[in-house]
Amino acid sequence: MMKWKKYWTDYLTGIAIAVPVVLAAAVDSNYGAVSAKEYEEVREAERMYPRAAPVDSVCPLIDFAVDSLCCIADPQRSLDAFLGELETLLSGKDTVVNVVHLGDSHVQAGFYSGQVMRLLQDAFGNAGRGWISPLKLAKVNEPKDYYITSTIRDWEIGRCIQKDPPCPLGPGAMGIRTLSDRVDFSIRISPVSGAGYAFRQVVLYRDSEAAPMLPVHGDTLPFDICWGSEDEAPGVVTDTFRLSEETDEMQLLAAPREDPADRTARKSANCYYGFSLTNGRPGILYHAVGQNGAMFVNYSRPEYVRRLALLKPSLIIVTLGTNEASVPESRFSAERFVEQMDRFVRTVKDCMPGTAILITTPAESFRRVRRQQHEQNRNIPKVAAAIRDYAGSNGIACFDLYGATGGVNSCRHWEKANLLGRDRVHYSVDGYCEQGKLLYRALIRLKLNQQNGETDGGD
């Protein structure tokens, strides 16, 4: 690694003038709408240790939830090490526990994973916003609590759901690349749905051939910069920017290459993957990684999982299965689904042997059969059963969201409660928040069971 250097914002002002800052307008969100003032008031309390032990007090509002099934089956106690790390946070240890929530469109939107993130951080400490992907620059939907913008418009986009992605993929299962050598990014935390996620450190993940970045800030805050000189994983370099105080926005500009010939030869390799935002405090760092249309097979490439391992997760929560279940009933093969799930699990265990895995079953939904015509998705129960059976046979922890929300015909309860989205495959913001509460409650119950010496793991 390059030795740490000081770069003051007045040094960079001349560069900043040439590149306009593009910031998105603030958008309110129904989830996590907490004022910045409220978070300021609890910051000092977050530093008071030890923390109070969490209690099973989060009550979902859906009346069709099956409370007895709101638990995690973990008979092999595969999550004990993770639960032990949570205990170190409660005891006051100055540490960060990384969680990755990997999934499909249910995760990409950020409502489901965002609810779990907020609740876990309320209980065990908020270490920052964690992973953020430039999803809108890739022309897809993005969580509402942050904005990543750029003046560059000609991005080439690679995503894990593509058979042959046109550019490499980073930890967020995507990458964006441009021919321009005048790359800029603006990062901003939403003042409403992003309250509490001001940051003191930004880690940029980029291709090893991409131009490193320099931060520009509007005040006199100094930055410590460490440009990665060696790959953290094959083809990936991280640049770290540390601030003297917290901020909710930052602009980054590509560092100019000294040799014009070198710039011309390498500008096509300006590929960037995303950022991790932290605040320097102990607690949970929750990295949500979701891609619309994703399936187990899309996350199973070893080269991708090695890059995901850069986030150093103690736990990976996996929310997949809906897209595998979207085919006609006659074409769904439970055996093939299990083979794909097993390939993913084995790859994760090979690349991250110390990381625990928690697989969730999908809640029931509908399936589109014709325009404006939907039917109950009869493959969802098969997917849920396959996940439960595989997890039980292979010592993998499982949260049965399908069962916890009523199982067969529960999609009609979701619809009646106005908790489904317009396409009747996805859920409303409130629907995802209810699912997040259930997952959090199951995790807390597992923690309390371990604390009380119960060993059945909810099985």
mmCIF file of N, CA, C and O in Angstrom, residues 96-103 107 113 117 121 128-132 171 205 275-278 284-290 308 310-317:
data_model
loop_
_atom_site.group_PDB
_atom_site.id
_atom_site.type_symbol
_atom_site.label_atom_id
_atom_site.label_comp_id
_atom_site.label_asym_id
_atom_site.label_seq_id
_atom_site.Cartn_x
_atom_site.Cartn_y
_atom_site.Cartn_z
ATOM 1 N N VAL A 96 -16.193 -3.992 14.646
ATOM 2 C CA VAL A 96 -17.236 -3.914 13.619
ATOM 3 C C VAL A 96 -17.550 -5.329 13.153
ATOM 4 O O VAL A 96 -16.646 -6.120 12.868
ATOM 5 N N VAL A 97 -18.827 -5.653 13.084
ATOM 6 C CA VAL A 97 -19.289 -6.953 12.599
ATOM 7 C C VAL A 97 -19.939 -6.739 11.243
ATOM 8 O O VAL A 97 -20.923 -5.997 11.120
ATOM 9 N N ASN A 98 -19.385 -7.375 10.220
ATOM 10 C CA ASN A 98 -19.876 -7.218 8.845
ATOM 11 C C ASN A 98 -20.913 -8.276 8.505
ATOM 12 O O ASN A 98 -20.695 -9.477 8.750
ATOM 13 N N VAL A 99 -22.017 -7.838 7.942
ATOM 14 C CA VAL A 99 -23.075 -8.724 7.455
ATOM 15 C C VAL A 99 -23.319 -8.395 5.992
ATOM 16 O O VAL A 99 -23.427 -7.220 5.624
ATOM 17 N N VAL A 100 -23.392 -9.410 5.152
ATOM 18 C CA VAL A 100 -23.769 -9.235 3.750
ATOM 19 C C VAL A 100 -25.152 -9.833 3.547
ATOM 20 O O VAL A 100 -25.405 -10.972 3.961
ATOM 21 N N HIS A 101 -26.054 -9.074 2.949
ATOM 22 C CA HIS A 101 -27.378 -9.580 2.568
ATOM 23 C C HIS A 101 -27.406 -9.657 1.055
ATOM 24 O O HIS A 101 -27.471 -8.640 0.362
ATOM 25 N N LEU A 102 -27.328 -10.870 0.533
ATOM 26 C CA LEU A 102 -27.200 -11.115 -0.904
ATOM 27 C C LEU A 102 -28.540 -11.564 -1.460
ATOM 28 O O LEU A 102 -29.191 -12.438 -0.881
ATOM 29 N N GLY A 103 -28.956 -10.968 -2.585
ATOM 30 C CA GLY A 103 -30.253 -11.382 -3.089
ATOM 31 C C GLY A 103 -30.597 -10.853 -4.456
ATOM 32 O O GLY A 103 -29.738 -10.445 -5.237
ATOM 33 N N VAL A 107 -33.961 -7.509 -2.558
ATOM 34 C CA VAL A 107 -32.875 -6.870 -1.808
ATOM 35 C C VAL A 107 -32.408 -5.593 -2.492
ATOM 36 O O VAL A 107 -32.074 -4.609 -1.831
ATOM 37 N N SER A 113 -33.936 -5.280 3.155
ATOM 38 C CA SER A 113 -32.622 -5.298 3.792
ATOM 39 C C SER A 113 -32.412 -4.054 4.661
ATOM 40 O O SER A 113 -31.781 -4.125 5.724
ATOM 41 N N MET A 117 -31.269 -3.911 8.523
ATOM 42 C CA MET A 117 -30.074 -3.137 8.854
ATOM 43 C C MET A 117 -30.357 -2.163 9.994
ATOM 44 O O MET A 117 -29.604 -2.096 10.977
ATOM 45 N N GLN A 121 -28.762 -2.459 13.772
ATOM 46 C CA GLN A 121 -27.890 -1.378 14.231
ATOM 47 C C GLN A 121 -28.456 -0.670 15.453
ATOM 48 O O GLN A 121 -27.694 -0.216 16.307
ATOM 49 N N GLY A 128 -22.116 2.293 10.208
ATOM 50 C CA GLY A 128 -22.143 3.017 8.938
ATOM 51 C C GLY A 128 -23.110 2.410 7.946
ATOM 52 O O GLY A 128 -23.742 1.386 8.201
ATOM 53 N N ARG A 129 -23.214 3.055 6.798
ATOM 54 C CA ARG A 129 -24.150 2.611 5.753
ATOM 55 C C ARG A 129 -23.670 1.349 5.049
ATOM 56 O O ARG A 129 -24.453 0.579 4.531
ATOM 57 N N GLY A 130 -22.369 1.114 5.032
ATOM 58 C CA GLY A 130 -21.877 -0.087 4.370
ATOM 59 C C GLY A 130 -21.831 0.067 2.862
ATOM 60 O O GLY A 130 -21.633 1.159 2.325
ATOM 61 N N TRP A 131 -22.019 -1.037 2.164
ATOM 62 C CA TRP A 131 -21.865 -1.078 0.718
ATOM 63 C C TRP A 131 -22.940 -0.276 -0.009
ATOM 64 O O TRP A 131 -24.128 -0.375 0.318
ATOM 65 N N ILE A 132 -22.525 0.522 -0.987
ATOM 66 C CA ILE A 132 -23.465 1.190 -1.887
ATOM 67 C C ILE A 132 -22.975 0.999 -3.316
ATOM 68 O O ILE A 132 -21.783 1.127 -3.603
ATOM 69 N N PRO A 171 -17.690 -6.439 -5.737
ATOM 70 C CA PRO A 171 -18.445 -7.058 -4.637
ATOM 71 C C PRO A 171 -19.954 -6.896 -4.768
ATOM 72 O O PRO A 171 -20.709 -7.732 -4.281
ATOM 73 N N TYR A 205 -13.955 0.818 -4.450
ATOM 74 C CA TYR A 205 -13.520 -0.433 -5.064
ATOM 75 C C TYR A 205 -13.482 -0.216 -6.579
ATOM 76 O O TYR A 205 -14.493 0.154 -7.178
ATOM 77 N N PHE A 275 -18.791 1.518 -3.383
ATOM 78 C CA PHE A 275 -18.174 2.146 -2.226
ATOM 79 C C PHE A 275 -18.674 1.490 -0.939
ATOM 80 O O PHE A 275 -19.769 0.944 -0.888
ATOM 81 N N SER A 276 -17.862 1.610 0.112
ATOM 82 C CA SER A 276 -18.296 1.241 1.452
ATOM 83 C C SER A 276 -18.122 2.457 2.352
ATOM 84 O O SER A 276 -17.043 3.065 2.383
ATOM 85 N N LEU A 277 -19.194 2.822 3.060
ATOM 86 C CA LEU A 277 -19.198 4.012 3.913
ATOM 87 C C LEU A 277 -19.231 3.593 5.381
ATOM 88 O O LEU A 277 -20.090 2.808 5.797
ATOM 89 N N THR A 278 -18.291 4.124 6.169
ATOM 90 C CA THR A 278 -18.244 3.816 7.596
ATOM 91 C C THR A 278 -18.104 5.104 8.398
ATOM 92 O O THR A 278 -17.714 6.150 7.863
ATOM 93 N N ILE A 284 -22.717 -2.804 13.774
ATOM 94 C CA ILE A 284 -23.007 -3.612 12.601
ATOM 95 C C ILE A 284 -22.757 -2.797 11.338
ATOM 96 O O ILE A 284 -23.216 -1.656 11.217
ATOM 97 N N LEU A 285 -22.032 -3.385 10.384
ATOM 98 C CA LEU A 285 -21.881 -2.816 9.051
ATOM 99 C C LEU A 285 -22.601 -3.768 8.103
ATOM 100 O O LEU A 285 -22.156 -4.896 7.890
ATOM 101 N N TYR A 286 -23.733 -3.320 7.579
ATOM 102 C CA TYR A 286 -24.659 -4.185 6.840
ATOM 103 C C TYR A 286 -24.555 -3.870 5.353
ATOM 104 O O TYR A 286 -24.915 -2.778 4.911
ATOM 105 N N HIS A 287 -24.049 -4.817 4.587
ATOM 106 C CA HIS A 287 -23.831 -4.625 3.154
ATOM 107 C C HIS A 287 -24.935 -5.342 2.372
ATOM 108 O O HIS A 287 -24.963 -6.574 2.327
ATOM 109 N N ALA A 288 -25.851 -4.591 1.779
ATOM 110 C CA ALA A 288 -26.912 -5.182 0.967
ATOM 111 C C ALA A 288 -26.451 -5.233 -0.489
ATOM 112 O O ALA A 288 -26.112 -4.213 -1.079
ATOM 113 N N VAL A 289 -26.444 -6.433 -1.062
ATOM 114 C CA VAL A 289 -26.027 -6.641 -2.454
ATOM 115 C C VAL A 289 -27.161 -7.362 -3.167
ATOM 116 O O VAL A 289 -27.391 -8.556 -2.943
ATOM 117 N N GLY A 290 -27.895 -6.642 -3.990
ATOM 118 C CA GLY A 290 -29.011 -7.245 -4.715
ATOM 119 C C GLY A 290 -28.980 -6.881 -6.180
ATOM 120 O O GLY A 290 -28.574 -5.774 -6.547
ATOM 121 N N LEU A 308 -16.552 -10.696 -3.459
ATOM 122 C CA LEU A 308 -17.509 -10.468 -2.376
ATOM 123 C C LEU A 308 -16.829 -10.625 -1.016
ATOM 124 O O LEU A 308 -17.154 -9.914 -0.058
ATOM 125 N N LEU A 310 -14.146 -9.557 -0.092
ATOM 126 C CA LEU A 310 -13.466 -8.323 0.316
ATOM 127 C C LEU A 310 -14.243 -7.576 1.396
ATOM 128 O O LEU A 310 -13.669 -6.784 2.144
ATOM 129 N N LEU A 311 -15.550 -7.812 1.481
ATOM 130 C CA LEU A 311 -16.375 -7.153 2.494
ATOM 131 C C LEU A 311 -16.246 -7.821 3.863
ATOM 132 O O LEU A 311 -16.825 -7.351 4.836
ATOM 133 N N LYS A 312 -15.520 -8.942 3.915
ATOM 134 C CA LYS A 312 -15.194 -9.637 5.171
ATOM 135 C C LYS A 312 -16.435 -9.931 6.019
ATOM 136 O O LYS A 312 -16.479 -9.616 7.225
ATOM 137 N N PRO A 313 -17.435 -10.566 5.448
ATOM 138 C CA PRO A 313 -18.654 -10.814 6.227
ATOM 139 C C PRO A 313 -18.478 -11.918 7.259
ATOM 140 O O PRO A 313 -17.871 -12.956 6.984
ATOM 141 N N SER A 314 -19.032 -11.696 8.437
ATOM 142 C CA SER A 314 -19.153 -12.767 9.427
ATOM 143 C C SER A 314 -20.374 -13.624 9.114
ATOM 144 O O SER A 314 -20.419 -14.802 9.485
ATOM 145 N N LEU A 315 -21.360 -13.006 8.454
ATOM 146 C CA LEU A 315 -22.605 -13.694 8.098
ATOM 147 C C LEU A 315 -23.049 -13.249 6.718
ATOM 148 O O LEU A 315 -22.998 -12.054 6.406
ATOM 149 N N ILE A 316 -23.469 -14.207 5.901
ATOM 150 C CA ILE A 316 -24.123 -13.907 4.627
ATOM 151 C C ILE A 316 -25.567 -14.370 4.719
ATOM 152 O O ILE A 316 -25.839 -15.549 4.965
ATOM 153 N N ILE A 317 -26.488 -13.437 4.571
ATOM 154 C CA ILE A 317 -27.914 -13.750 4.493
ATOM 155 C C ILE A 317 -28.275 -13.833 3.011
ATOM 156 O O ILE A 317 -27.998 -12.908 2.251
#
